[in-house]
Short mmCIF file of C-alpha atoms in Angstrom, two decimals:
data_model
loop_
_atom_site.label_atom_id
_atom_site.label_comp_id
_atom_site.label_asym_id
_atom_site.label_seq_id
_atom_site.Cartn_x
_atom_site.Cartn_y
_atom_site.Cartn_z
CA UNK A 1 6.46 -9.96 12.85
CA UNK A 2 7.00 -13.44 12.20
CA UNK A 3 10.03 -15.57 11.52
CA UNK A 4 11.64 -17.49 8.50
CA UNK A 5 10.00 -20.98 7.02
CA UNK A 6 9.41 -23.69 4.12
CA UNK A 7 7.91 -26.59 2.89
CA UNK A 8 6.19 -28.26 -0.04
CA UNK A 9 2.94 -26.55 -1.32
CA UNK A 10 0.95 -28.31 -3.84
CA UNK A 11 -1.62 -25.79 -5.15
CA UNK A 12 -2.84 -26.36 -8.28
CA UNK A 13 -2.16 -22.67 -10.66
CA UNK A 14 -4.31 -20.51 -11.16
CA UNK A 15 -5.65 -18.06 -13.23
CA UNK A 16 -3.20 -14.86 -13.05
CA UNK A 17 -5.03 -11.68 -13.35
CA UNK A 18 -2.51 -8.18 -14.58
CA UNK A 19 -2.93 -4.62 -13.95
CA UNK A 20 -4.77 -4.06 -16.70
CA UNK A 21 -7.53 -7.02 -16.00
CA UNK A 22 -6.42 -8.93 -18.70
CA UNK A 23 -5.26 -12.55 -18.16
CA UNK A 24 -2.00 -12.65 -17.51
CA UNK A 25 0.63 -14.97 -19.93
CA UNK A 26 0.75 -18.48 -18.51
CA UNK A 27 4.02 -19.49 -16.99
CA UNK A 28 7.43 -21.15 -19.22
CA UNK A 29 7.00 -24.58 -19.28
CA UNK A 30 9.41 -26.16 -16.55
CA UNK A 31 8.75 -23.58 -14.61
CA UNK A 32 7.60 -24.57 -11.00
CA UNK A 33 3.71 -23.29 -10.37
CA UNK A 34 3.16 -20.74 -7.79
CA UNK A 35 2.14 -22.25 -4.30
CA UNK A 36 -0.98 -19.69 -4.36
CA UNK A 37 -3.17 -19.20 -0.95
CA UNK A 38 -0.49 -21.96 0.62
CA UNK A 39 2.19 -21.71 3.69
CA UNK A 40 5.95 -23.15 3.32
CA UNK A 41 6.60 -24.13 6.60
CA UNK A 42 10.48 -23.57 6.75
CA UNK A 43 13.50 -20.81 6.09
CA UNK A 44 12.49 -17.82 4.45
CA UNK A 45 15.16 -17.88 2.29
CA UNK A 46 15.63 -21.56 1.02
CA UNK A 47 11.88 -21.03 0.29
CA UNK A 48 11.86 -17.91 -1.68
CA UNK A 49 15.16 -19.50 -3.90
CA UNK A 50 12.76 -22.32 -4.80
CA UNK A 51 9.56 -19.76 -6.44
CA UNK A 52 9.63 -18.54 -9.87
CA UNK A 53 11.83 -15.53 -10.55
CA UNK A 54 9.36 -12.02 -11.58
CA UNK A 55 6.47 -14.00 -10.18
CA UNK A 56 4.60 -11.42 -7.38
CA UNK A 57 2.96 -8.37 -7.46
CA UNK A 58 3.56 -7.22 -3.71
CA UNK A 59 5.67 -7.78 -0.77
CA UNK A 60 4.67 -7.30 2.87
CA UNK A 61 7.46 -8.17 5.56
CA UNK A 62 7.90 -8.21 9.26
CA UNK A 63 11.00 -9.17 9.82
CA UNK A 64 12.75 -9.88 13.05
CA UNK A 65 13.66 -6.86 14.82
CA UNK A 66 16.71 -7.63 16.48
CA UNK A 67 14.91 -6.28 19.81
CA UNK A 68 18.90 -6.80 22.01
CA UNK A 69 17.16 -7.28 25.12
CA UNK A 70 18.91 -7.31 28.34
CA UNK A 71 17.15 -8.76 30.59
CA UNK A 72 13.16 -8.91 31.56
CA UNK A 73 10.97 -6.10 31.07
CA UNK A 74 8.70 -5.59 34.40
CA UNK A 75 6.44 -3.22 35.36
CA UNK A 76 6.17 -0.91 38.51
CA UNK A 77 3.75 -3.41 40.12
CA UNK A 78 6.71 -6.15 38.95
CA UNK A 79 4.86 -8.08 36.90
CA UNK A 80 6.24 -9.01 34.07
CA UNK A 81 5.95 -7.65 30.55
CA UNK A 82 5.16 -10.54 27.74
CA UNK A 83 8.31 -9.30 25.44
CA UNK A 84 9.51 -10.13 22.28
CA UNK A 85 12.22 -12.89 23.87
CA UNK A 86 12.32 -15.69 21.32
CA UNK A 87 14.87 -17.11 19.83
CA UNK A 88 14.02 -16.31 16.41
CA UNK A 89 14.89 -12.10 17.37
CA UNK A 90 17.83 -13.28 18.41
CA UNK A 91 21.22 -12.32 16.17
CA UNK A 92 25.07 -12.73 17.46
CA UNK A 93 25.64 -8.90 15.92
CA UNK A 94 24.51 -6.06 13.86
CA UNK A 95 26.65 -7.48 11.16
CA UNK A 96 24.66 -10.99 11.22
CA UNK A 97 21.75 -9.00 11.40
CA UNK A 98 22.73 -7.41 8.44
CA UNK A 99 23.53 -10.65 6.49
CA UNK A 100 20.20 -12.07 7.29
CA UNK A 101 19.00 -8.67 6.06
CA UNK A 102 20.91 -8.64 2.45
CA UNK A 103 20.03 -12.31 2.02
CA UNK A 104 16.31 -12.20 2.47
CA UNK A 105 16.04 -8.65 0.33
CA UNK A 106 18.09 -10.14 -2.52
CA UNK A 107 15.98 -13.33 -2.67
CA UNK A 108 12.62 -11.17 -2.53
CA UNK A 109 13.75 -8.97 -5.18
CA UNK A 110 14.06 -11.43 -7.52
CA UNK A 111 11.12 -13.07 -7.23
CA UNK A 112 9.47 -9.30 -7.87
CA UNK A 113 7.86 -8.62 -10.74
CA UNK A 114 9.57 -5.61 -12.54
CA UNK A 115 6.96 -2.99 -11.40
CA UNK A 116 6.31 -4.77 -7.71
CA UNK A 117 6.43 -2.48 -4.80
CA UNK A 118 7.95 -4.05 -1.05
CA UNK A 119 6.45 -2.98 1.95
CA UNK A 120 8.81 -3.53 4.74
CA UNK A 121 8.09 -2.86 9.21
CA UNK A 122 9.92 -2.60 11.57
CA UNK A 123 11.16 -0.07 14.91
CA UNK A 124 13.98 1.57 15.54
CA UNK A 125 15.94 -0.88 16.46
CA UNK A 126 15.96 -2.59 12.86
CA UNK A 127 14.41 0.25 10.50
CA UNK A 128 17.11 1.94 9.66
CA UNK A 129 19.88 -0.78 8.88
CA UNK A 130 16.84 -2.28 6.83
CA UNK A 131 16.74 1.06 4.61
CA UNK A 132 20.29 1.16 4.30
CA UNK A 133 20.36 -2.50 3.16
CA UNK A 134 17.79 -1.80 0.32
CA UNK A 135 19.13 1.56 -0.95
CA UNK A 136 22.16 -0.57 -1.22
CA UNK A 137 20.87 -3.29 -3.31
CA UNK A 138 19.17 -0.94 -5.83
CA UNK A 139 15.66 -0.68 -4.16
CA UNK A 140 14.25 2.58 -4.59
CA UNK A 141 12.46 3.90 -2.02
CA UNK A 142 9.01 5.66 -2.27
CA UNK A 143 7.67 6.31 0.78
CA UNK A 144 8.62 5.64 4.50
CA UNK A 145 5.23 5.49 6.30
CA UNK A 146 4.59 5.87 10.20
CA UNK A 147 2.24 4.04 12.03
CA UNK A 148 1.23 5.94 15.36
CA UNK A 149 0.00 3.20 17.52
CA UNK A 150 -3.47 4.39 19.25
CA UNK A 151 -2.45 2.68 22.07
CA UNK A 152 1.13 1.79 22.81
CA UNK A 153 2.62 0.31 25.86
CA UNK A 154 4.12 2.86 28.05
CA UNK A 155 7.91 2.75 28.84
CA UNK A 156 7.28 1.31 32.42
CA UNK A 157 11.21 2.74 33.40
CA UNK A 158 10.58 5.92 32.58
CA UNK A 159 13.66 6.55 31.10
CA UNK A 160 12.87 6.99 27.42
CA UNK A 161 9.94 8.61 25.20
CA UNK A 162 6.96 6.26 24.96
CA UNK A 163 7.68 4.23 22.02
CA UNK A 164 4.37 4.96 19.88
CA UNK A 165 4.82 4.12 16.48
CA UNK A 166 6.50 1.98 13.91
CA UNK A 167 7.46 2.64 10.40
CA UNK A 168 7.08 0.66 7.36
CA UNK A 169 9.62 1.84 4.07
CA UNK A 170 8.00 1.18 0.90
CA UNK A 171 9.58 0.77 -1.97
CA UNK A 172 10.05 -0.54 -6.03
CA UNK A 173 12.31 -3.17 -7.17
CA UNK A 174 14.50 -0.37 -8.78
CA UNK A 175 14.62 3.53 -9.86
CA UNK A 176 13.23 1.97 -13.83
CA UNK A 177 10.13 0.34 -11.80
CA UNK A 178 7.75 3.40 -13.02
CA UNK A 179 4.94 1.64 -13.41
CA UNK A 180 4.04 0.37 -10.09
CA UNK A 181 0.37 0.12 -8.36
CA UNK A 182 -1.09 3.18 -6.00
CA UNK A 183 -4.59 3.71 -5.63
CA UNK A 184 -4.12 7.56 -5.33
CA UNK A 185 -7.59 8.52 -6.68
CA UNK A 186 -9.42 5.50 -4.06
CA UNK A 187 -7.08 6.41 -1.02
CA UNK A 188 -8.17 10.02 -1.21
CA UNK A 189 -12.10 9.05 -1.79
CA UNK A 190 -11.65 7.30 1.84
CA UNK A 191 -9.94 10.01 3.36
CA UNK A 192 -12.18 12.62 3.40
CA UNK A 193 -11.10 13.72 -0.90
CA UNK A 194 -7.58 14.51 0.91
CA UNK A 195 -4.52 13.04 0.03
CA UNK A 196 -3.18 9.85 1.83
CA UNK A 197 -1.03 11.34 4.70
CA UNK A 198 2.22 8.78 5.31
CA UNK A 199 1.09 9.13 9.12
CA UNK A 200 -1.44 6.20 9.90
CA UNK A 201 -3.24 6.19 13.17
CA UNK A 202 -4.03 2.52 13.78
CA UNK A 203 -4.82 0.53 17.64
CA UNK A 204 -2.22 -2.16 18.34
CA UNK A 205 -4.35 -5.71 17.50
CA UNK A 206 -6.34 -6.06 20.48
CA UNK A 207 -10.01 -8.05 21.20
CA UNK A 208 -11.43 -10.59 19.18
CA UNK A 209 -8.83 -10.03 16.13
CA UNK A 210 -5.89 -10.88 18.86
CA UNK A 211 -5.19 -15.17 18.70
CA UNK A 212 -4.90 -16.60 21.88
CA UNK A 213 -3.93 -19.80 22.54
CA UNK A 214 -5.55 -22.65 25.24
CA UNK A 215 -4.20 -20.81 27.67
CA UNK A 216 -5.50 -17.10 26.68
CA UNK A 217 -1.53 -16.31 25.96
CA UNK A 218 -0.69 -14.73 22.85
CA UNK A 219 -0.20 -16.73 20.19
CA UNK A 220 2.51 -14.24 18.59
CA UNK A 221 3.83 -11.36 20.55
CA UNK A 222 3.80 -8.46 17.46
CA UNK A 223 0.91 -10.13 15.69
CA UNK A 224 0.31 -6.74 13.25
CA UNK A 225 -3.53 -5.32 12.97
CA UNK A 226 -5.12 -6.28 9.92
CA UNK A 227 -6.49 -2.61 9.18
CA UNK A 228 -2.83 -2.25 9.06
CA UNK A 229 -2.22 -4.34 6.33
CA UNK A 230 -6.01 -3.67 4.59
CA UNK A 231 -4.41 -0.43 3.91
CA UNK A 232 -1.11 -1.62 2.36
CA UNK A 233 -2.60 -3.88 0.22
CA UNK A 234 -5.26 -1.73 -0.82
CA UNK A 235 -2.86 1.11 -1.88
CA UNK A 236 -0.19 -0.94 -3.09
CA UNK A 237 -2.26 -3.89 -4.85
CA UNK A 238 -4.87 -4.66 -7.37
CA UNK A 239 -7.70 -7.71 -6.74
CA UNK A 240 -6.25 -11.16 -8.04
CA UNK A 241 -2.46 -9.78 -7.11
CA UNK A 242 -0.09 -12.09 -5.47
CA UNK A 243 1.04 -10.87 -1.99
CA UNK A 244 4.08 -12.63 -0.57
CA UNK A 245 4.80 -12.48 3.45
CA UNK A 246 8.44 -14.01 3.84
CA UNK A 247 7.91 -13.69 7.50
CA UNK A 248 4.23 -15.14 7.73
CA UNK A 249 3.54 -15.73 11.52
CA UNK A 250 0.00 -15.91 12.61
CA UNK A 251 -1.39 -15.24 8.72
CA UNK A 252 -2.50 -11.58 9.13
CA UNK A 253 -1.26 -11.13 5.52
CA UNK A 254 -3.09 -14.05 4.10
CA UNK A 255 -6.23 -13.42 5.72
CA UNK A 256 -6.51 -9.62 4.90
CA UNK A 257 -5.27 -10.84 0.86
CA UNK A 258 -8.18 -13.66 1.30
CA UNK A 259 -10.80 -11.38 2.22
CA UNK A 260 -9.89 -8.74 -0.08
CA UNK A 261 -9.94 -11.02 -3.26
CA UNK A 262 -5.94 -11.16 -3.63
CA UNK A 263 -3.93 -14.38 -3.81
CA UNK A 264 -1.03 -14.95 -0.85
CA UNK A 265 2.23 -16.72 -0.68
CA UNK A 266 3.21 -17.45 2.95
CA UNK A 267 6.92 -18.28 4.28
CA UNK A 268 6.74 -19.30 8.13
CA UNK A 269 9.52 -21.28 10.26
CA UNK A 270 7.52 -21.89 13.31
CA UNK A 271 5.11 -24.34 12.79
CA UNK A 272 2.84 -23.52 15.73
CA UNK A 273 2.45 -20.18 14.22
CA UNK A 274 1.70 -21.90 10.56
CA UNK A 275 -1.12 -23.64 11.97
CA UNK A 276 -2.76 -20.75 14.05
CA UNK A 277 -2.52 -18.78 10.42
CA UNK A 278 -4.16 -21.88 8.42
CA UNK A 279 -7.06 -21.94 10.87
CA UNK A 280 -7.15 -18.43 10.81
CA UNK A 281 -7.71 -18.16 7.20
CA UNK A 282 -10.10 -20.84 6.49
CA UNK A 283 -12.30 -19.01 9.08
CA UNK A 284 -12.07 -15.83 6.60
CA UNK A 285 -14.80 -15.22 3.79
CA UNK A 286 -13.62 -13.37 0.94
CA UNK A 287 -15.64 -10.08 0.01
CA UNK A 288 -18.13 -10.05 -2.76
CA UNK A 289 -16.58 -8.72 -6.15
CA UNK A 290 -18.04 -5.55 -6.29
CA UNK A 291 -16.78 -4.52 -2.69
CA UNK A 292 -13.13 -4.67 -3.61
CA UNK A 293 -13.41 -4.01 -7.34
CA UNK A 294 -10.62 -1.65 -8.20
CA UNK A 295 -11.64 1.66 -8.19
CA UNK A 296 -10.97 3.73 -11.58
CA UNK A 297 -7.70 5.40 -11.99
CA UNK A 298 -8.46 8.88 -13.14
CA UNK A 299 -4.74 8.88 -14.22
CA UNK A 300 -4.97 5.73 -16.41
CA UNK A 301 -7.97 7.22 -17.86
CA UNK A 302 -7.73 8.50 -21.76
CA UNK A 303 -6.46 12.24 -22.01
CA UNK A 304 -9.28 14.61 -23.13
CA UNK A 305 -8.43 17.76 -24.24
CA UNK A 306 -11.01 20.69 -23.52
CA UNK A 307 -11.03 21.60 -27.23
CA UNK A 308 -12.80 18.38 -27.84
CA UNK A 309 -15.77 19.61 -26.10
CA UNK A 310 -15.94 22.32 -28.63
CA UNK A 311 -15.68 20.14 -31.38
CA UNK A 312 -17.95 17.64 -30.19
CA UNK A 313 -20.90 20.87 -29.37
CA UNK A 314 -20.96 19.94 -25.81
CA UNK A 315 -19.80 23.52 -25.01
CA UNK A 316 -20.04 26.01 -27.84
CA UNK A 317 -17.92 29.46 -28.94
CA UNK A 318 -18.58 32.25 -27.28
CA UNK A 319 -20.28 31.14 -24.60
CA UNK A 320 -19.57 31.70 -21.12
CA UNK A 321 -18.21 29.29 -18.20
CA UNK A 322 -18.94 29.81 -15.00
CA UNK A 323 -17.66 29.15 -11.68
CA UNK A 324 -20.24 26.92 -9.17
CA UNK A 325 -21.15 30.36 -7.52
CA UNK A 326 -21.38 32.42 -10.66
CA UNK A 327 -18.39 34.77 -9.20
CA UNK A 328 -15.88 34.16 -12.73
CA UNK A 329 -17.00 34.33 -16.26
CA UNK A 330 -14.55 33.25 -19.28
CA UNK A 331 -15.26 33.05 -22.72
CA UNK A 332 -14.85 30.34 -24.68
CA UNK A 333 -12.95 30.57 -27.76
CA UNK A 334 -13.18 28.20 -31.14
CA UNK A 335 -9.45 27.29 -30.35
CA UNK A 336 -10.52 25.75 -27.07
CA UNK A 337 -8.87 28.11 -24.93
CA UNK A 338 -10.65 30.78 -22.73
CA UNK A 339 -11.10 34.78 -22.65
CA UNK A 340 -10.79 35.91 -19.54
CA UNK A 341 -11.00 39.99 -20.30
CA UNK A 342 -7.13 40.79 -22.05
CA UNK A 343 -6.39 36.92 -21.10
CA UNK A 344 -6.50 34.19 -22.82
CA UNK A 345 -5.28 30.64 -22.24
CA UNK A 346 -6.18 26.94 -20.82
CA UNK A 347 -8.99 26.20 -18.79
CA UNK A 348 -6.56 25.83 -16.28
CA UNK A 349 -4.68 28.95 -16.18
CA UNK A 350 -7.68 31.45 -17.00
CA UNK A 351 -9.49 29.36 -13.34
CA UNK A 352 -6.01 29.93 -11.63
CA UNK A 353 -6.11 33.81 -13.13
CA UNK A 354 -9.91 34.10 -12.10
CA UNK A 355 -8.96 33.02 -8.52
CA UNK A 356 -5.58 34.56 -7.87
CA UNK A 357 -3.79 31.14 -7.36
CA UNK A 358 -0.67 29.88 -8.67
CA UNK A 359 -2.44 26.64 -10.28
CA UNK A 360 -6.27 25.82 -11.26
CA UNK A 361 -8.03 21.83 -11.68
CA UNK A 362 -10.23 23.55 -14.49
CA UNK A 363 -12.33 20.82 -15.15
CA UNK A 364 -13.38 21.01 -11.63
CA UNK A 365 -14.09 24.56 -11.39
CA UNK A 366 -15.80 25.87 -14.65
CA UNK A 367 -19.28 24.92 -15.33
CA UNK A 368 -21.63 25.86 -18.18
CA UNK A 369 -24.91 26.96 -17.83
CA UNK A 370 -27.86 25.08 -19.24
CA UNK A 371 -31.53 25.35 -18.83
CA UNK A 372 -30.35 27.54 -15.67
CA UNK A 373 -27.99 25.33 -14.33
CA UNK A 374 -24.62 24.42 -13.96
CA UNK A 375 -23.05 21.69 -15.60
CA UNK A 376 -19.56 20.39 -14.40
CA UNK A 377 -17.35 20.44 -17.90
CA UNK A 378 -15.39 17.35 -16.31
CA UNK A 379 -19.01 15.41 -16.71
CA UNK A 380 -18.84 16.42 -20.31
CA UNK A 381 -15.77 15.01 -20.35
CA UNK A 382 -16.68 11.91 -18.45
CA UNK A 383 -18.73 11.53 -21.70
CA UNK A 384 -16.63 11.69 -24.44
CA UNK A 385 -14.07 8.71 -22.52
CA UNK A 386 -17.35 6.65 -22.25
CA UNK A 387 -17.19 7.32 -25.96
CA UNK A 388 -13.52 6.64 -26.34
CA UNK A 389 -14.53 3.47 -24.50
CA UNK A 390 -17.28 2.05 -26.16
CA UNK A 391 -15.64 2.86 -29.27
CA UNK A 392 -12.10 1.19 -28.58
#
């Protein structure tokens, strides 16, 4: 969590890269160049009024959370808990809370490109007027995400549940914002070729990641865990992507976008905290290319229908597909359907009919048989895109 900031950032531009990998249009002349990999040292949202409108990919923010402490938190041996206390969490009211709120999510949006994606934090104290506040500005939410915290502080009055996890809303610009970055096919690779679950189990920064100051106190008391944010920007973001943190702090943002080959824009009122992130991130080396290439998209990828194979004599009428442990046999018919005794239809329905389940991946499930053994279909199909590729 950090707080609100500005200041003049002199970056020469840069090269923009797109989703697609092609070089993005340069900017309208007049237009102000991006402050890329830089920190405005000032308010949030004086800072974000002075960037280019449509001008960033993503969006990561820890806002303030509006903690309304009452007093010091101490523990049963009575020392004393190192709380959120500054003045920066500080608001006269839920309705200035909500102000700041509105303000700060209007002035983000429209410095959102059309298919961007915002990836707000927060706890209970401030999650919930936060979603309210970008429902009501025409955000449209996707996702709200919960991070269980492998090791939370216990509530030392024993009085409430152990507060043991945050949750971060994601969301588009708008309900027309269809075309918006997830790594589905990568996130499920790294999770065991399961879906992403919206339930993360991360540790709270501790150790070596964890700034301290001369004094070994925390430089930032919510300073967020960069697997944290590795994960957000690699679902949400592609490499050369902007990132923008309107509420900077100690630079975990810009130091996980640095090292994963993304640019950063950083907004940060405290100064002190400024300057712990700048040191931070020069001490960061950026990964080489082919560790944070994109992965491929096998939803971007060109459609290829199963009767191509036929036509192309990588699978032939009237032979027979197999399952990978020979159970199922379907015939395949010049039409590019299968024969599946009476039955006929698509490679997926005859696999869903073979298996008594309501739905079938065909290309993952028949195989034909050649020299005696199995050959995926989907790798003959892998084949003809290479085609479609080398061809385009």
């Amino acid at each position: 969590m950090g707080t609100s900031r500005t200041g003049a950032a002199g970056a020469a531009p840069r090269i923009q890269v797109s989703r697609t990998g092609r070089v993005a249009s340069a900017p309208r002349m007049g237009m102000s160049p991006l402050p890329l990999d830089e920190i405005i040292v000032g308010d949030c949202i004086a800072a974000l009024e002075r960037l280019p409108p449509q001008s960033v990919d993503l969006v990561f923010a820890d806002p303030p959370y509006n903690l309304q402490l009452e007093g010091t938190l101490v523990r049963p041996d009575n020392s004393v808990v190192d709380a959120v206390d500054d003045d920066w969490d500080k608001f006269a009211s839920f309705q200035a809370y909500d102000a700041f709120t509105r303000a700060w999510l209007l002035a983000v949006r429209r410095v959102m490109k059309k298919d961007a994606t915002l990836w707000v934090i927060g706890s209970y104290h401030n999650i919930f007027r936060v979603g309210a506040s970008l429902q009501d500005l025409g955000y449209w939410i996707l996702n709200d995400v919960v991070w269980r915290k492998a090791n939370p502080m216990p509530n030392f009055r024993g009085k409430r549940f152990t507060n043991a996890h945050e949750t971060l809303i994601w969301a588009s610009r708008g309900a027309d914002s269809k075309g918006y970055t997830f790594h589905y096919d990568a996130l499920k690779a790294g999770n065991e070729d399961l879906q992403m679950r919206s339930d993360w189990f991360i540790p709270l920064c501790t150790g070596e990641e964890r700034l301290k100051d001369a004094n070994g106190q925390k430089v930032h008391p919510t300073q967020k865990p960069e697997a944290l944010l590795a994960r957000v920007l690699l679902s949400a973001s592609n490499p050369g992507d902007v990132v923008l943190d309107p509420f900077f702090g100690t630079g975990t943002t810009g130091a996980v976008a640095k090292r994963l080959g993304r640019h950063f824009i950083g907004i940060e009122r405290d100064s002190t905290y400024a300057a712990a992130a700048r040191a931070r991130i020069a001490g960061v080396t950026p990964l080489e290319g082919d560790a944070i290439a994109a992965a491929p998209d096998k939803r971007s990828e060109p459609r290829v229908p199963f009767l191509s194979l036929v036509e192309s004599g990588l699978v032939r009428p009237g032979e027979a597909l197999l399952d990978d442990r020979r159970r199922h046999r379907a015939v395949v018919r010049p039409d590019g359907t299968l024969a599946l005794g009476p039955a006929i239809g698509s490679i997926h329905k005859i696999g869903a009919l073979a298996q008594g389940l309501p739905a079938c991946n065909g290309w993952t499930f028949w195989h034909a048989e050649r020299a005696g053994s199995l050959v995926l279909i989907d790798d003959y199909r892998a084949k003809i895109r290479a085609q479609m590729g080398a061809a385009a």
